[in-house]
Amino acid sequence: MFGSQSGTAEELAKNFGRKLAALGYEAPVVDMAKFREVDLTREKYLLAVSSTWGEGEPPDNAVDFWNHLESAEAPRLENLSFSVLGLGDTDYKIFCGMGKNLDRRFEELGARRFAPRTDCPLEFEEPAQAWWSSVTGALHQLAPVQVPGTVAAAGEKEEEEVPAGYSKKNPFPASLLVQKRLCGPGSPKDTRHLEFSLAGSGLSYEVGDSLGLVPRNDPALVEELLQCVGCSGEESVLTPENRETSLRAALIGSYSITGISRKFLKDFADRAKDFYLKHLLLPEMNKDFQAWCEGREIVDLFLAFPQVKYAAEELVAVLGKLNPRLYSISSSLKKHPDQVHLTVARVEYESRGRRRLGVASTFLADRLPDGDTAGVFVQAAKGFKPPTDPAVPMIMVGPGTGIAPFRAFLEEREAVGATGRNWLFFGNPHRALDYFYEDEFEAYHASGFLTRLDLAWSRDQGEKVYVQHLLARQGRDIWAWLEEGAHFYVCGDASKMAKDVDDALHELIATHGGMSTDDAANYVKQMKKDKRYQRDVY
Ligand SMILES: Cc1cc2nc3c(=O)[nH]c(=O)nc-3n(C[C@H](O)[C@H](O)[C@H](O)COP(=O)(O)OP(=O)(O)OC[C@H]3O[C@@H](n4cnc5c(N)ncnc54)[C@H](O)[C@@H]3O)c2cc1C
Ligand SMILES: NC(=O)c1ccc[n+]([C@@H]2O[C@H](COP(=O)([O-])OP(=O)(O)OC[C@H]3O[C@@H](n4cnc5c(N)ncnc54)[C@H](OP(=O)(O)O)[C@@H]3O)[C@@H](O)[C@H]2O)c1
Ligand SMILES: Cc1cc2nc3c(=O)[nH]c(=O)nc-3n(C[C@H](O)[C@H](O)[C@H](O)COP(=O)(O)O)c2cc1C
């Protein structure tokens, strides 16, 4: 079974399924969203592969399965033997939370763990391969079958059919129609509105979905890196998809050349023969490794150890793949047929005396002229949708770029003539400079379609005013809306804002609902189960 949001766990699980079939096992691969189609009380072995999203939460397709497993109706699983592979990212506080939860819960329900759980960081290939070896080793002992041939390793590249139509594996080259600044001169932010054409792609999306975007690295950084490495850029190399190209083209379009991975550092530390770098890679030094990586990029290593050189093929062998970035879609197809709009904050900061540029956001803002194309695909978000009943009220909290999906929600509700009331909380530094889509929201508000509009301008006065402060001020009315069945949505920064808004929601429910802290927590939990509290945070 797989729990997967952006397809990594799904691809791995399908890969494992093919390999198990090649080994002679009957091993259907089941989407956790379809958990009711399997009777786990009758199954003998379960391999569960799941990523973690939000803050330690299940991916959308696994939410119902997880709620079911946690509930009193969960069956006893005494006949089942299981093993869990978790996918995650060590940058998150609750690393591989869903994998850990599944592992614990299967055991609580009486199932036996036949191979230990593995928690994979973003570079999942090696640990996933080790897990696969331990799982197949144990299966050979417990349930031997005839082995018809050799089996490829997990994570190993296979010739795979690219599915028909445009997808993550086969992104659509969408041309940029419009790009404009959403912040005035002097703003501390630089956020852009972008419109792409989907004409001829056959792609469609629902509001709430995200757009996957294939970025290209900054050519100036690539040239600097080529010099440091000691290559001309004309050398022939293979891309991660096994296509032959020049090193320069591969560094621009195929490989990640900024963040430092463990794999890269290990190789570099050996070449530099540097004790401290090697020491950082010890398992017990993980926190120090993470802290050391902050504000450093691959080029910093080459500048610090100029004697270290690489041949072209040696370099690409230790670089990771350049991953697509996700952006919340800020348009509705009903209002903008054949178009997709994004609201993107340009990432630029200084660290260790160098100016650093976010790869995808500066590609969009600085290096993609109007009319040029970028590879895109639609990343569906089953768990972030406006109410299916158009009469149900909705409360939307989206400061900064968090506004993106709510512009889309409002366009959609307007287009279908939804009668439900709409309440928007938006925030940014200055009203005069950072009021994204001001004309649109003010017009919605004036017409009464946007029933209520609360704006938190954080830097227009001495004290910070954030969306959660306005939520607290409006607590009594929000509580009334919630009791009338309103859905509550949050989008934007996960590191602080989403947590603070969650605290404010608990607080206002306790205060205005006259509840204890525990009861307010249960109320919020129930809202999540009823899909009335949905978040798109990053
Ligand atoms: C579901 C989802 C929806 C999203 N929607 C949107 C959206 O609508 N709009 C939007 O703008 N973004 C959105 N994002 C974020 C987006 O995907 C990218 O992460 C963001 O644009 C940065 O990508 P980048 O390639 O420009 O930066 P990268 O090259 O990936 O660099 C970002 C990294 O730089 C480092 N960094 C950044 N600032 C600093 C600093 N001040 N000091 C030190 N290090 C720093 C951090 O390590 C950070 O992870 C969304 C993300 C997800 C997962
Ligand atoms: N480093 C960069 O250059 C850069 C650039 C863009 C985005 N990002 C990251 O991308 C994400 C989204 O950025 P964004 O432009 O959409 O907006 P943002 O940084 O989330 O800011 C939007 C508004 O939210 C306010 N805010 C700050 N902390 C908050 C909190 N704890 N609770 C509620 N509101 C809070 C901000 O106020 P104040 O800013 O006045 O505190 C601002 O008014 C963030 O994680 C951000 O760190 C980084
Ligand atoms: C918005 C967002 C939230 C995430 N939250 C977590 C988290 O809380 N814990 C974690 O370990 N990994 C987290 N991750 C990392 C994913 O689990 C990881 O990228 C995984 O490989 C995705 O697999 P999938 O494509 O199968 O969904 C998060 C990733 C994103 C983009």
GROMACS .gro file of N, CA and C in nm, residues 313-429:
model
  351
  313GLU      N    1   3.212   1.345  -1.540
  313GLU     CA    2   3.124   1.232  -1.502
  313GLU      C    3   3.131   1.204  -1.353
  314GLU      N    4   3.247   1.236  -1.291
  314GLU     CA    5   3.257   1.218  -1.144
  314GLU      C    6   3.164   1.316  -1.074
  315LEU      N    7   3.157   1.436  -1.129
  315LEU     CA    8   3.073   1.539  -1.065
  315LEU      C    9   2.924   1.500  -1.071
  316VAL      N   10   2.875   1.466  -1.190
  316VAL     CA   11   2.731   1.437  -1.199
  316VAL      C   12   2.695   1.311  -1.120
  317ALA      N   13   2.794   1.222  -1.100
  317ALA     CA   14   2.766   1.100  -1.024
  317ALA      C   15   2.731   1.130  -0.878
  318VAL      N   16   2.775   1.245  -0.827
  318VAL     CA   17   2.749   1.275  -0.685
  318VAL      C   18   2.649   1.389  -0.666
  319LEU      N   19   2.598   1.442  -0.777
  319LEU     CA   20   2.496   1.547  -0.765
  319LEU      C   21   2.357   1.483  -0.764
  320GLY      N   22   2.263   1.546  -0.691
  320GLY     CA   23   2.124   1.498  -0.693
  320GLY      C   24   2.051   1.555  -0.814
  321LYS      N   25   1.931   1.503  -0.834
  321LYS     CA   26   1.847   1.548  -0.946
  321LYS      C   27   1.791   1.687  -0.915
  322LEU      N   28   1.776   1.771  -1.014
  322LEU     CA   29   1.712   1.902  -0.994
  322LEU      C   30   1.561   1.877  -0.984
  323ASN      N   31   1.507   1.895  -0.864
  323ASN     CA   32   1.366   1.860  -0.842
  323ASN      C   33   1.272   1.972  -0.883
  324PRO      N   34   1.152   1.935  -0.930
  324PRO     CA   35   1.051   2.038  -0.956
  324PRO      C   36   1.008   2.104  -0.825
  325ARG      N   37   0.957   2.227  -0.834
  325ARG     CA   38   0.900   2.295  -0.717
  325ARG      C   39   0.749   2.301  -0.737
  326LEU      N   40   0.676   2.304  -0.625
  326LEU     CA   41   0.530   2.313  -0.633
  326LEU      C   42   0.485   2.456  -0.604
  327TYR      N   43   0.380   2.500  -0.674
  327TYR     CA   44   0.320   2.632  -0.646
  327TYR      C   45   0.168   2.617  -0.642
  328SER      N   46   0.105   2.673  -0.538
  328SER     CA   47  -0.041   2.669  -0.527
  328SER      C   48  -0.100   2.745  -0.644
  329ILE      N   49  -0.194   2.686  -0.712
  329ILE     CA   50  -0.254   2.751  -0.829
  329ILE      C   51  -0.346   2.864  -0.782
  330SER      N   52  -0.331   2.983  -0.844
  330SER     CA   53  -0.409   3.098  -0.796
  330SER      C   54  -0.519   3.139  -0.895
  331SER      N   55  -0.562   3.046  -0.980
  331SER     CA   56  -0.669   3.078  -1.075
  331SER      C   57  -0.768   2.963  -1.082
  332SER      N   58  -0.886   2.994  -1.139
  332SER     CA   59  -0.985   2.890  -1.168
  332SER      C   60  -0.996   2.878  -1.319
  333LEU      N   61  -0.999   2.754  -1.368
  333LEU     CA   62  -1.015   2.733  -1.513
  333LEU      C   63  -1.147   2.789  -1.563
  334LYS      N   64  -1.245   2.797  -1.470
  334LYS     CA   65  -1.377   2.848  -1.513
  334LYS      C   66  -1.368   2.996  -1.549
  335LYS      N   67  -1.279   3.067  -1.482
  335LYS     CA   68  -1.264   3.209  -1.513
  335LYS      C   69  -1.156   3.232  -1.620
  336HIS      N   70  -1.054   3.144  -1.621
  336HIS     CA   71  -0.941   3.162  -1.715
  336HIS      C   72  -0.919   3.031  -1.791
  337PRO      N   73  -1.004   3.001  -1.890
  337PRO     CA   74  -0.988   2.875  -1.962
  337PRO      C   75  -0.847   2.865  -2.023
  338ASP      N   76  -0.789   2.745  -2.016
  338ASP     CA   77  -0.658   2.719  -2.077
  338ASP      C   78  -0.544   2.797  -2.012
  339GLN      N   79  -0.566   2.850  -1.891
  339GLN     CA   80  -0.457   2.922  -1.824
  339GLN      C   81  -0.437   2.869  -1.682
  340VAL      N   82  -0.315   2.889  -1.633
  340VAL     CA   83  -0.290   2.862  -1.492
  340VAL      C   84  -0.209   2.980  -1.437
  341HIS      N   85  -0.251   3.031  -1.322
  341HIS     CA   86  -0.185   3.147  -1.261
  341HIS      C   87  -0.113   3.106  -1.132
  342LEU      N   88  -0.001   3.173  -1.107
  342LEU     CA   89   0.076   3.147  -0.984
  342LEU      C   90   0.107   3.278  -0.913
  343THR      N   91   0.134   3.266  -0.783
  343THR     CA   92   0.173   3.382  -0.702
  343THR      C   93   0.302   3.342  -0.631
  344VAL      N   94   0.415   3.395  -0.680
  344VAL     CA   95   0.546   3.340  -0.638
  344VAL      C   96   0.633   3.444  -0.569
  345ALA      N   97   0.678   3.412  -0.448
  345ALA     CA   98   0.771   3.501  -0.377
  345ALA      C   99   0.912   3.472  -0.426
  346ARG      N  100   0.981   3.576  -0.472
  346ARG     CA  101   1.118   3.561  -0.520
  346ARG      C  102   1.209   3.544  -0.399
  347VAL      N  103   1.286   3.437  -0.398
  347VAL     CA  104   1.374   3.409  -0.283
  347VAL      C  105   1.515   3.459  -0.312
  348GLU      N  106   1.557   3.555  -0.232
  348GLU     CA  107   1.695   3.606  -0.242
  348GLU      C  108   1.741   3.639  -0.101
  349TYR      N  109   1.858   3.595  -0.065
  349TYR     CA  110   1.909   3.627   0.069
  349TYR      C  111   2.061   3.626   0.065
  350GLU      N  112   2.121   3.674   0.173
  350GLU     CA  113   2.267   3.675   0.181
  350GLU      C  114   2.311   3.578   0.288
  351SER      N  115   2.414   3.501   0.256
  351SER     CA  116   2.473   3.419   0.363
  351SER      C  117   2.621   3.403   0.334
  352ARG      N  118   2.699   3.405   0.438
  352ARG     CA  119   2.844   3.390   0.429
  352ARG      C  120   2.904   3.483   0.322
  353GLY      N  121   2.847   3.604   0.320
  353GLY     CA  122   2.903   3.708   0.233
  353GLY      C  123   2.866   3.694   0.087
  354ARG      N  124   2.777   3.602   0.053
  354ARG     CA  125   2.737   3.585  -0.088
  354ARG      C  126   2.587   3.607  -0.103
  355ARG      N  127   2.548   3.657  -0.219
  355ARG     CA  128   2.407   3.672  -0.252
  355ARG      C  129   2.358   3.537  -0.304
  356ARG      N  130   2.250   3.487  -0.245
  356ARG     CA  131   2.197   3.355  -0.286
  356ARG      C  132   2.061   3.374  -0.352
  357LEU      N  133   2.038   3.293  -0.454
  357LEU     CA  134   1.911   3.303  -0.525
  357LEU      C  135   1.836   3.170  -0.518
  358GLY      N  136   1.708   3.175  -0.481
  358GLY     CA  137   1.625   3.055  -0.489
  358GLY      C  138   1.617   3.011  -0.633
  359VAL      N  139   1.633   2.880  -0.658
  359VAL     CA  140   1.646   2.831  -0.796
  359VAL      C  141   1.520   2.861  -0.878
  360ALA      N  142   1.405   2.811  -0.833
  360ALA     CA  143   1.285   2.818  -0.917
  360ALA      C  144   1.223   2.957  -0.916
  361SER      N  145   1.222   3.021  -0.797
  361SER     CA  146   1.153   3.150  -0.790
  361SER      C  147   1.228   3.256  -0.870
  362THR      N  148   1.363   3.248  -0.875
  362THR     CA  149   1.435   3.347  -0.956
  362THR      C  150   1.437   3.307  -1.103
  363PHE      N  151   1.425   3.177  -1.130
  363PHE     CA  152   1.409   3.133  -1.270
  363PHE      C  153   1.281   3.198  -1.324
  364LEU      N  154   1.172   3.192  -1.245
  364LEU     CA  155   1.044   3.248  -1.290
  364LEU      C  156   1.051   3.401  -1.296
  365ALA      N  157   1.113   3.461  -1.195
  365ALA     CA  158   1.110   3.608  -1.186
  365ALA      C  159   1.211   3.673  -1.280
  366ASP      N  160   1.329   3.611  -1.298
  366ASP     CA  161   1.440   3.681  -1.366
  366ASP      C  162   1.481   3.619  -1.499
  367ARG      N  163   1.462   3.487  -1.515
  367ARG     CA  164   1.526   3.420  -1.628
  367ARG      C  165   1.429   3.356  -1.726
  368LEU      N  166   1.300   3.390  -1.713
  368LEU     CA  167   1.202   3.332  -1.806
  368LEU      C  168   1.128   3.447  -1.875
  369PRO      N  169   1.173   3.486  -1.994
  369PRO     CA  170   1.105   3.598  -2.061
  369PRO      C  171   0.965   3.558  -2.106
  370ASP      N  172   0.876   3.656  -2.120
  370ASP     CA  173   0.741   3.630  -2.171
  370ASP      C  174   0.752   3.555  -2.303
  371GLY      N  175   0.666   3.455  -2.320
  371GLY     CA  176   0.667   3.379  -2.445
  371GLY      C  177   0.752   3.254  -2.437
  372ASP      N  178   0.852   3.251  -2.347
  372ASP     CA  179   0.934   3.130  -2.329
  372ASP      C  180   0.854   3.025  -2.254
  373THR      N  181   0.901   2.900  -2.262
  373THR     CA  182   0.825   2.792  -2.196
  373THR      C  183   0.899   2.736  -2.075
  374ALA      N  184   0.820   2.685  -1.982
  374ALA     CA  185   0.874   2.611  -1.867
  374ALA      C  186   0.793   2.483  -1.855
  375GLY      N  187   0.858   2.375  -1.811
  375GLY     CA  188   0.790   2.247  -1.795
  375GLY      C  189   0.699   2.251  -1.672
  376VAL      N  190   0.573   2.211  -1.691
  376VAL     CA  191   0.480   2.212  -1.578
  376VAL      C  192   0.397   2.084  -1.577
  377PHE      N  193   0.344   2.051  -1.459
  377PHE     CA  194   0.248   1.941  -1.446
  377PHE      C  195   0.155   1.976  -1.330
  378VAL      N  196   0.041   1.909  -1.328
  378VAL     CA  197  -0.057   1.940  -1.223
  378VAL      C  198  -0.040   1.840  -1.109
  379GLN      N  199  -0.027   1.892  -0.988
  379GLN     CA  200  -0.018   1.809  -0.868
  379GLN      C  201  -0.151   1.822  -0.793
  380ALA      N  202  -0.233   1.719  -0.806
  380ALA     CA  203  -0.367   1.727  -0.746
  380ALA      C  204  -0.357   1.729  -0.594
  381ALA      N  205  -0.445   1.805  -0.530
  381ALA     CA  206  -0.449   1.808  -0.383
  381ALA      C  207  -0.590   1.769  -0.341
  382LYS      N  208  -0.607   1.639  -0.312
  382LYS     CA  209  -0.742   1.592  -0.279
  382LYS      C  210  -0.792   1.654  -0.150
  383GLY      N  211  -0.696   1.688  -0.062
  383GLY     CA  212  -0.736   1.733   0.071
  383GLY      C  213  -0.740   1.885   0.085
  384PHE      N  214  -0.748   1.959  -0.025
  384PHE     CA  215  -0.754   2.104  -0.014
  384PHE      C  216  -0.849   2.156  -0.120
  385LYS      N  217  -0.976   2.154  -0.085
  385LYS     CA  218  -1.081   2.188  -0.182
  385LYS      C  219  -1.187   2.274  -0.115
  386PRO      N  220  -1.253   2.365  -0.191
  386PRO     CA  221  -1.365   2.439  -0.132
  386PRO      C  222  -1.477   2.340  -0.097
  387PRO      N  223  -1.571   2.380  -0.010
  387PRO     CA  224  -1.679   2.289   0.027
  387PRO      C  225  -1.752   2.239  -0.098
  388THR      N  226  -1.788   2.109  -0.100
  388THR     CA  227  -1.862   2.058  -0.216
  388THR      C  228  -2.002   2.120  -0.222
  389ASP      N  229  -2.058   2.151  -0.104
  389ASP     CA  230  -2.189   2.218  -0.100
  389ASP      C  231  -2.166   2.368  -0.117
  390PRO      N  232  -2.215   2.427  -0.228
  390PRO     CA  233  -2.186   2.569  -0.254
  390PRO      C  234  -2.251   2.664  -0.153
  391ALA      N  235  -2.339   2.611  -0.067
  391ALA     CA  236  -2.404   2.699   0.031
  391ALA      C  237  -2.325   2.706   0.163
  392VAL      N  238  -2.223   2.620   0.175
  392VAL     CA  239  -2.148   2.615   0.302
  392VAL      C  240  -2.052   2.734   0.310
  393PRO      N  241  -2.047   2.803   0.424
  393PRO     CA  242  -1.955   2.918   0.436
  393PRO      C  243  -1.809   2.872   0.444
  394MET      N  244  -1.718   2.959   0.402
  394MET     CA  245  -1.576   2.925   0.419
  394MET      C  246  -1.495   3.043   0.472
  395ILE      N  247  -1.401   3.008   0.561
  395ILE     CA  248  -1.309   3.107   0.619
  395ILE      C  249  -1.171   3.073   0.567
  396MET      N  250  -1.104   3.172   0.506
  396MET     CA  251  -0.974   3.146   0.443
  396MET      C  252  -0.867   3.234   0.508
  397VAL      N  253  -0.758   3.171   0.552
  397VAL     CA  254  -0.649   3.247   0.614
  397VAL      C  255  -0.525   3.229   0.527
  398GLY      N  256  -0.482   3.336   0.459
  398GLY     CA  257  -0.370   3.321   0.365
  398GLY      C  258  -0.283   3.443   0.356
  399PRO      N  259  -0.192   3.465   0.454
  399PRO     CA  260  -0.101   3.578   0.443
  399PRO      C  261   0.007   3.552   0.337
  400GLY      N  262   0.066   3.657   0.284
  400GLY     CA  263   0.174   3.644   0.184
  400GLY      C  264   0.127   3.565   0.063
  401THR      N  265   0.215   3.473   0.017
  401THR     CA  266   0.178   3.390  -0.098
  401THR      C  267   0.066   3.292  -0.063
  402GLY      N  268   0.035   3.281   0.065
  402GLY     CA  269  -0.077   3.197   0.109
  402GLY      C  270  -0.209   3.240   0.049
  403ILE      N  271  -0.212   3.358  -0.011
  403ILE     CA  272  -0.336   3.408  -0.073
  403ILE      C  273  -0.369   3.328  -0.200
  404ALA      N  274  -0.266   3.265  -0.261
  404ALA     CA  275  -0.282   3.208  -0.396
  404ALA      C  276  -0.408   3.120  -0.412
  405PRO      N  277  -0.424   3.014  -0.334
  405PRO     CA  278  -0.538   2.926  -0.362
  405PRO      C  279  -0.672   2.993  -0.333
  406PHE      N  280  -0.670   3.098  -0.248
  406PHE     CA  281  -0.799   3.160  -0.211
  406PHE      C  282  -0.848   3.253  -0.322
  407ARG      N  283  -0.755   3.310  -0.399
  407ARG     CA  284  -0.797   3.383  -0.519
  407ARG      C  285  -0.869   3.283  -0.610
  408ALA      N  286  -0.811   3.163  -0.621
  408ALA     CA  287  -0.872   3.059  -0.706
  408ALA      C  288  -1.008   3.014  -0.649
  409PHE      N  289  -1.015   2.992  -0.518
  409PHE     CA  290  -1.142   2.949  -0.456
  409PHE      C  291  -1.252   3.051  -0.486
  410LEU      N  292  -1.216   3.180  -0.472
  410LEU     CA  293  -1.317   3.285  -0.490
  410LEU      C  294  -1.360   3.293  -0.637
  411GLU      N  295  -1.262   3.281  -0.727
  411GLU     CA  296  -1.299   3.282  -0.870
  411GLU      C  297  -1.393   3.167  -0.903
  412GLU      N  298  -1.363   3.052  -0.845
  412GLU     CA  299  -1.445   2.933  -0.871
  412GLU      C  300  -1.586   2.952  -0.816
  413ARG      N  301  -1.594   3.000  -0.692
  413ARG     CA  302  -1.726   3.017  -0.629
  413ARG      C  303  -1.809   3.122  -0.704
  414GLU      N  304  -1.740   3.225  -0.751
  414GLU     CA  305  -1.812   3.328  -0.828
  414GLU      C  306  -1.865   3.266  -0.959
  415ALA      N  307  -1.777   3.186  -1.025
  415ALA     CA  308  -1.814   3.130  -1.156
  415ALA      C  309  -1.932   3.035  -1.145
  416VAL      N  310  -1.940   2.959  -1.034
  416VAL     CA  311  -2.051   2.862  -1.022
  416VAL      C  312  -2.171   2.922  -0.949
  417GLY      N  313  -2.160   3.047  -0.908
  417GLY     CA  314  -2.271   3.113  -0.838
  417GLY      C  315  -2.297   3.056  -0.700
  418ALA      N  316  -2.189   3.015  -0.632
  418ALA     CA  317  -2.204   2.957  -0.496
  418ALA      C  318  -2.263   3.062  -0.402
  419THR      N  319  -2.355   3.019  -0.318
  419THR     CA  320  -2.424   3.115  -0.230
  419THR      C  321  -2.359   3.123  -0.092
  420GLY      N  322  -2.269   3.030  -0.061
  420GLY     CA  323  -2.207   3.029   0.073
  420GLY      C  324  -2.131   3.158   0.100
  421ARG      N  325  -2.128   3.198   0.226
  421ARG     CA  326  -2.056   3.321   0.262
  421ARG      C  327  -1.905   3.295   0.259
  422ASN      N  328  -1.829   3.400   0.233
  422ASN     CA  329  -1.682   3.388   0.221
  422ASN      C  330  -1.615   3.491   0.311
  423TRP      N  331  -1.515   3.446   0.388
  423TRP     CA  332  -1.443   3.536   0.479
  423TRP      C  333  -1.294   3.516   0.455
  424LEU      N  334  -1.225   3.625   0.422
  424LEU     CA  335  -1.082   3.615   0.391
  424LEU      C  336  -0.998   3.692   0.492
  425PHE      N  337  -0.894   3.626   0.543
  425PHE     CA  338  -0.792   3.693   0.625
  425PHE      C  339  -0.663   3.693   0.543
  426PHE      N  340  -0.613   3.815   0.513
  426PHE     CA  341  -0.488   3.827   0.438
  426PHE      C  342  -0.393   3.915   0.519
  427GLY      N  343  -0.263   3.895   0.502
  427GLY     CA  344  -0.167   3.980   0.572
  427GLY      C  345  -0.039   3.992   0.492
  428ASN      N  346   0.029   4.103   0.510
  428ASN     CA  347   0.157   4.128   0.444
  428ASN      C  348   0.218   4.250   0.513
  429PRO      N  349   0.343   4.288   0.480
  429PRO     CA  350   0.403   4.399   0.554
  429PRO      C  351   0.326   4.532   0.547
   0.00000   0.00000   0.00000
